């Protein structure tokens, strides 16, 4: 399959006279796809039931006449003002009990049934009218962005009680599972159970974790309703555009409902507040973005899409407007990010947005065109990629040698009971991912219920708090090197400590007898060099000990292909541990320079220089923003 390019376009923002010229320029640039419609509800239905679809019809005609394929977004992330008059209780409510008001976007609660019905109604109307004319769909826009998944509304409270009643059947069963005897928290009726906010001190972690699971199910339910409405009238593939480091709903659950996963990649926007990078790295990568954060999400969303189908739906094209500071990318980075996505298997990279908007919230957000319609810097780089795609053979995707589990429920469990500042599951998994990339390995991210590990040489499942039965049997049936821990299989599904004590893995005699957390500024040494940080377990084991602390106490134990790591290693120690495991797995780890990353596909090895300076690598000079393919 040939890689394609696209852009995000808002015909409702521009005079109709310029649509045809815009479409012509998009096609001339070599774009295949154009996404439209996702915020247009107030212009599609200015008042309840008053449908104005003709302009969208003409826009679709104009774009398709120019040879472009249209992705139509459902407009449900931006319910118009009249919707609030009609449903005054539709707003999401924050943890302090304040409604999240109209005046920007995403101001709805996923549990509000009548809003969900409105969202299905507008989706059905669009699908009836345009179902055979568009080439793909996008549901809503960025579920969870702006912290909009969790809502403490009355609608959520009612729905949560129903959800609990279905799950536990009786208050007694719930009380037992949650341990409500502790602090006299027993419930006599499901109707007595509130949402877990505004409690005097910490609520029962089982209560919080169940609320998080419920919240995730509400997102999946909301999405499924739109998917059903589309499928009744259209055969075109359906997608949703996910975000970077949004973990409040299970993307694998939502992803199973649709053909394609897409995500919105803003490498510079993310660097300061989502990556967890040191201040020094934030300066070093200020105009390039973190070398692993985009790749991590490319690999994650490849696993979320069906049969590995995924896109970048929004690619940063220049400075954005919403990060703490908003530098311009290094010249060449827009091209670089596009090739990086293709190297990880993206079918399409679409640039956000076609033309910079001189009004409203995102005035300083670059586009492919400036507000005066002249070409912006990214236009020229997109044109270069478009030429390169024509000349280059296609990038064939293959299974990577390494698998890394990512589990949304573990993120919620760690967040519910972190046991110390900085103890964050995403960061742990991301550290391991970074470590694997620093030794030159290509990685597949896999869901926690993966049942077979065939084809992998090395598998890691750090921090997966409750292992699924499917994954437990997968690790006992594989010859791959497997590293578990820290905190793997540490809790029951109701977030209690199981007895026998964790990790309770067949053929691995390791018992975690105590856990402790460390101050973020106080890492402690491994005997063989480097440090561990934040999370540390005391283990009892009869297995071979492969890492210890400075006093000789075990920090990693191994039985055949299975290893358990009892601490969270910092970069240097992690590199040693991963290098040794990679060698045992028959792989060929490298010691890459700081700014270099490699991605292997079936046809091509891509080498990327993420640094601001040229790097000498294997006898070649790779310039800043440089991409080599061999
Ligand atoms: C995304 C969003 C777009 C636009 C963009 C700006 O998160 O989906 O609508 O706001 O950010 O960078």
PDB file of C-alpha atoms in Angstrom, residues 301-405:
ATOM      1  CA  UNK A 301      -2.016   3.091  17.927  1.00  0.00           C
ATOM      2  CA  UNK A 302      -0.808   0.514  15.399  1.00  0.00           C
ATOM      3  CA  UNK A 303      -1.954  -1.985  18.034  1.00  0.00           C
ATOM      4  CA  UNK A 304      -5.242  -0.130  18.619  1.00  0.00           C
ATOM      5  CA  UNK A 305      -6.243  -0.120  14.919  1.00  0.00           C
ATOM      6  CA  UNK A 306      -7.646  -3.309  13.401  1.00  0.00           C
ATOM      7  CA  UNK A 307      -5.018  -5.306  11.487  1.00  0.00           C
ATOM      8  CA  UNK A 308      -2.457  -2.652  12.342  1.00  0.00           C
ATOM      9  CA  UNK A 309      -4.286   0.073  10.367  1.00  0.00           C
ATOM     10  CA  UNK A 310      -3.433   3.534  11.645  1.00  0.00           C
ATOM     11  CA  UNK A 311      -2.893   7.148  10.551  1.00  0.00           C
ATOM     12  CA  UNK A 312      -1.652  10.430  11.876  1.00  0.00           C
ATOM     13  CA  UNK A 313      -4.851  12.473  11.512  1.00  0.00           C
ATOM     14  CA  UNK A 314      -3.283  15.725  12.677  1.00  0.00           C
ATOM     15  CA  UNK A 315       0.411  16.410  12.180  1.00  0.00           C
ATOM     16  CA  UNK A 316       1.949  19.536  13.707  1.00  0.00           C
ATOM     17  CA  UNK A 317       3.007  21.758  10.787  1.00  0.00           C
ATOM     18  CA  UNK A 318       4.779  24.610  12.585  1.00  0.00           C
ATOM     19  CA  UNK A 319       4.338  26.458  15.892  1.00  0.00           C
ATOM     20  CA  UNK A 320       1.161  25.561  17.800  1.00  0.00           C
ATOM     21  CA  UNK A 321      -0.665  27.893  20.182  1.00  0.00           C
ATOM     22  CA  UNK A 322      -1.407  25.786  23.258  1.00  0.00           C
ATOM     23  CA  UNK A 323       1.849  24.558  24.841  1.00  0.00           C
ATOM     24  CA  UNK A 324       3.733  26.444  27.593  1.00  0.00           C
ATOM     25  CA  UNK A 325       6.015  27.815  24.847  1.00  0.00           C
ATOM     26  CA  UNK A 326       5.523  27.369  21.130  1.00  0.00           C
ATOM     27  CA  UNK A 327       8.744  27.314  19.092  1.00  0.00           C
ATOM     28  CA  UNK A 328       8.927  26.695  15.355  1.00  0.00           C
ATOM     29  CA  UNK A 329      10.245  23.281  14.318  1.00  0.00           C
ATOM     30  CA  UNK A 330      13.768  22.979  12.972  1.00  0.00           C
ATOM     31  CA  UNK A 331      13.672  23.250   9.167  1.00  0.00           C
ATOM     32  CA  UNK A 332      13.010  19.751   7.846  1.00  0.00           C
ATOM     33  CA  UNK A 333      11.176  18.440  10.903  1.00  0.00           C
ATOM     34  CA  UNK A 334       7.734  18.336   9.292  1.00  0.00           C
ATOM     35  CA  UNK A 335       9.141  16.094   6.589  1.00  0.00           C
ATOM     36  CA  UNK A 336      11.037  14.111   9.239  1.00  0.00           C
ATOM     37  CA  UNK A 337       7.915  13.516  11.386  1.00  0.00           C
ATOM     38  CA  UNK A 338       6.027  12.398   8.298  1.00  0.00           C
ATOM     39  CA  UNK A 339       8.669   9.820   7.382  1.00  0.00           C
ATOM     40  CA  UNK A 340       8.912   8.670  10.984  1.00  0.00           C
ATOM     41  CA  UNK A 341       5.177   7.931  10.945  1.00  0.00           C
ATOM     42  CA  UNK A 342       5.488   6.056   7.642  1.00  0.00           C
ATOM     43  CA  UNK A 343       8.400   4.071   9.063  1.00  0.00           C
ATOM     44  CA  UNK A 344       6.089   2.940  11.871  1.00  0.00           C
ATOM     45  CA  UNK A 345       3.371   1.957   9.422  1.00  0.00           C
ATOM     46  CA  UNK A 346       1.073   4.982   9.051  1.00  0.00           C
ATOM     47  CA  UNK A 347      -1.163   4.691   5.992  1.00  0.00           C
ATOM     48  CA  UNK A 348      -1.667   8.449   5.908  1.00  0.00           C
ATOM     49  CA  UNK A 349      -0.222  11.555   7.535  1.00  0.00           C
ATOM     50  CA  UNK A 350      -2.639  14.502   7.475  1.00  0.00           C
ATOM     51  CA  UNK A 351      -1.429  17.990   8.381  1.00  0.00           C
ATOM     52  CA  UNK A 352      -3.398  20.122  10.808  1.00  0.00           C
ATOM     53  CA  UNK A 353      -4.469  22.443   9.301  1.00  0.00           C
ATOM     54  CA  UNK A 354      -4.765  23.585   5.677  1.00  0.00           C
ATOM     55  CA  UNK A 355      -4.862  27.328   6.366  1.00  0.00           C
ATOM     56  CA  UNK A 356      -3.987  29.162   9.588  1.00  0.00           C
ATOM     57  CA  UNK A 357      -7.164  30.748  11.041  1.00  0.00           C
ATOM     58  CA  UNK A 358      -6.805  34.473  11.859  1.00  0.00           C
ATOM     59  CA  UNK A 359      -9.727  34.363  14.317  1.00  0.00           C
ATOM     60  CA  UNK A 360     -10.702  32.627  17.583  1.00  0.00           C
ATOM     61  CA  UNK A 361      -8.555  30.382  19.785  1.00  0.00           C
ATOM     62  CA  UNK A 362      -5.890  29.031  17.427  1.00  0.00           C
ATOM     63  CA  UNK A 363      -4.744  32.191  15.606  1.00  0.00           C
ATOM     64  CA  UNK A 364      -1.057  31.478  16.171  1.00  0.00           C
ATOM     65  CA  UNK A 365      -1.336  27.831  15.135  1.00  0.00           C
ATOM     66  CA  UNK A 366       0.484  27.324  11.839  1.00  0.00           C
ATOM     67  CA  UNK A 367      -1.053  25.597   8.840  1.00  0.00           C
ATOM     68  CA  UNK A 368       0.195  24.539   5.415  1.00  0.00           C
ATOM     69  CA  UNK A 369      -0.930  27.980   4.264  1.00  0.00           C
ATOM     70  CA  UNK A 370      -0.612  31.312   6.039  1.00  0.00           C
ATOM     71  CA  UNK A 371      -3.793  33.308   6.785  1.00  0.00           C
ATOM     72  CA  UNK A 372      -3.159  35.211   3.528  1.00  0.00           C
ATOM     73  CA  UNK A 373      -3.105  31.881   1.627  1.00  0.00           C
ATOM     74  CA  UNK A 374       0.605  32.065   0.793  1.00  0.00           C
ATOM     75  CA  UNK A 375       2.553  28.824   1.325  1.00  0.00           C
ATOM     76  CA  UNK A 376       3.855  28.391   4.875  1.00  0.00           C
ATOM     77  CA  UNK A 377       7.101  26.504   5.614  1.00  0.00           C
ATOM     78  CA  UNK A 378       5.320  23.172   6.076  1.00  0.00           C
ATOM     79  CA  UNK A 379       3.779  23.357   2.605  1.00  0.00           C
ATOM     80  CA  UNK A 380       7.204  23.079   1.034  1.00  0.00           C
ATOM     81  CA  UNK A 381       8.172  20.138   3.246  1.00  0.00           C
ATOM     82  CA  UNK A 382       4.895  18.348   2.507  1.00  0.00           C
ATOM     83  CA  UNK A 383       5.595  18.855  -1.205  1.00  0.00           C
ATOM     84  CA  UNK A 384       9.003  17.236  -0.734  1.00  0.00           C
ATOM     85  CA  UNK A 385       7.456  14.188   0.997  1.00  0.00           C
ATOM     86  CA  UNK A 386       4.869  13.940  -1.735  1.00  0.00           C
ATOM     87  CA  UNK A 387       7.657  13.706  -4.351  1.00  0.00           C
ATOM     88  CA  UNK A 388       9.642  11.267  -2.229  1.00  0.00           C
ATOM     89  CA  UNK A 389       6.653   8.928  -1.825  1.00  0.00           C
ATOM     90  CA  UNK A 390       6.368   8.699  -5.617  1.00  0.00           C
ATOM     91  CA  UNK A 391      10.028   7.786  -5.994  1.00  0.00           C
ATOM     92  CA  UNK A 392      10.392   5.408  -3.084  1.00  0.00           C
ATOM     93  CA  UNK A 393       9.302   1.772  -2.939  1.00  0.00           C
ATOM     94  CA  UNK A 394       6.559   1.200  -0.389  1.00  0.00           C
ATOM     95  CA  UNK A 395       7.399   0.621   3.265  1.00  0.00           C
ATOM     96  CA  UNK A 396       6.443  -2.947   4.141  1.00  0.00           C
ATOM     97  CA  UNK A 397       5.513  -3.493   7.795  1.00  0.00           C
ATOM     98  CA  UNK A 398       6.599  -6.600   9.677  1.00  0.00           C
ATOM     99  CA  UNK A 399       6.292  -7.852  13.246  1.00  0.00           C
ATOM    100  CA  UNK A 400       9.000  -6.323  15.455  1.00  0.00           C
ATOM    101  CA  UNK A 401      11.314  -8.605  17.488  1.00  0.00           C
ATOM    102  CA  UNK A 402      10.309  -6.995  20.778  1.00  0.00           C
ATOM    103  CA  UNK A 403       6.861  -6.718  22.384  1.00  0.00           C
ATOM    104  CA  UNK A 404       5.984  -4.300  25.166  1.00  0.00           C
ATOM    105  CA  UNK A 405       2.627  -4.535  26.938  1.00  0.00           C
TER     106      UNK A 405
END
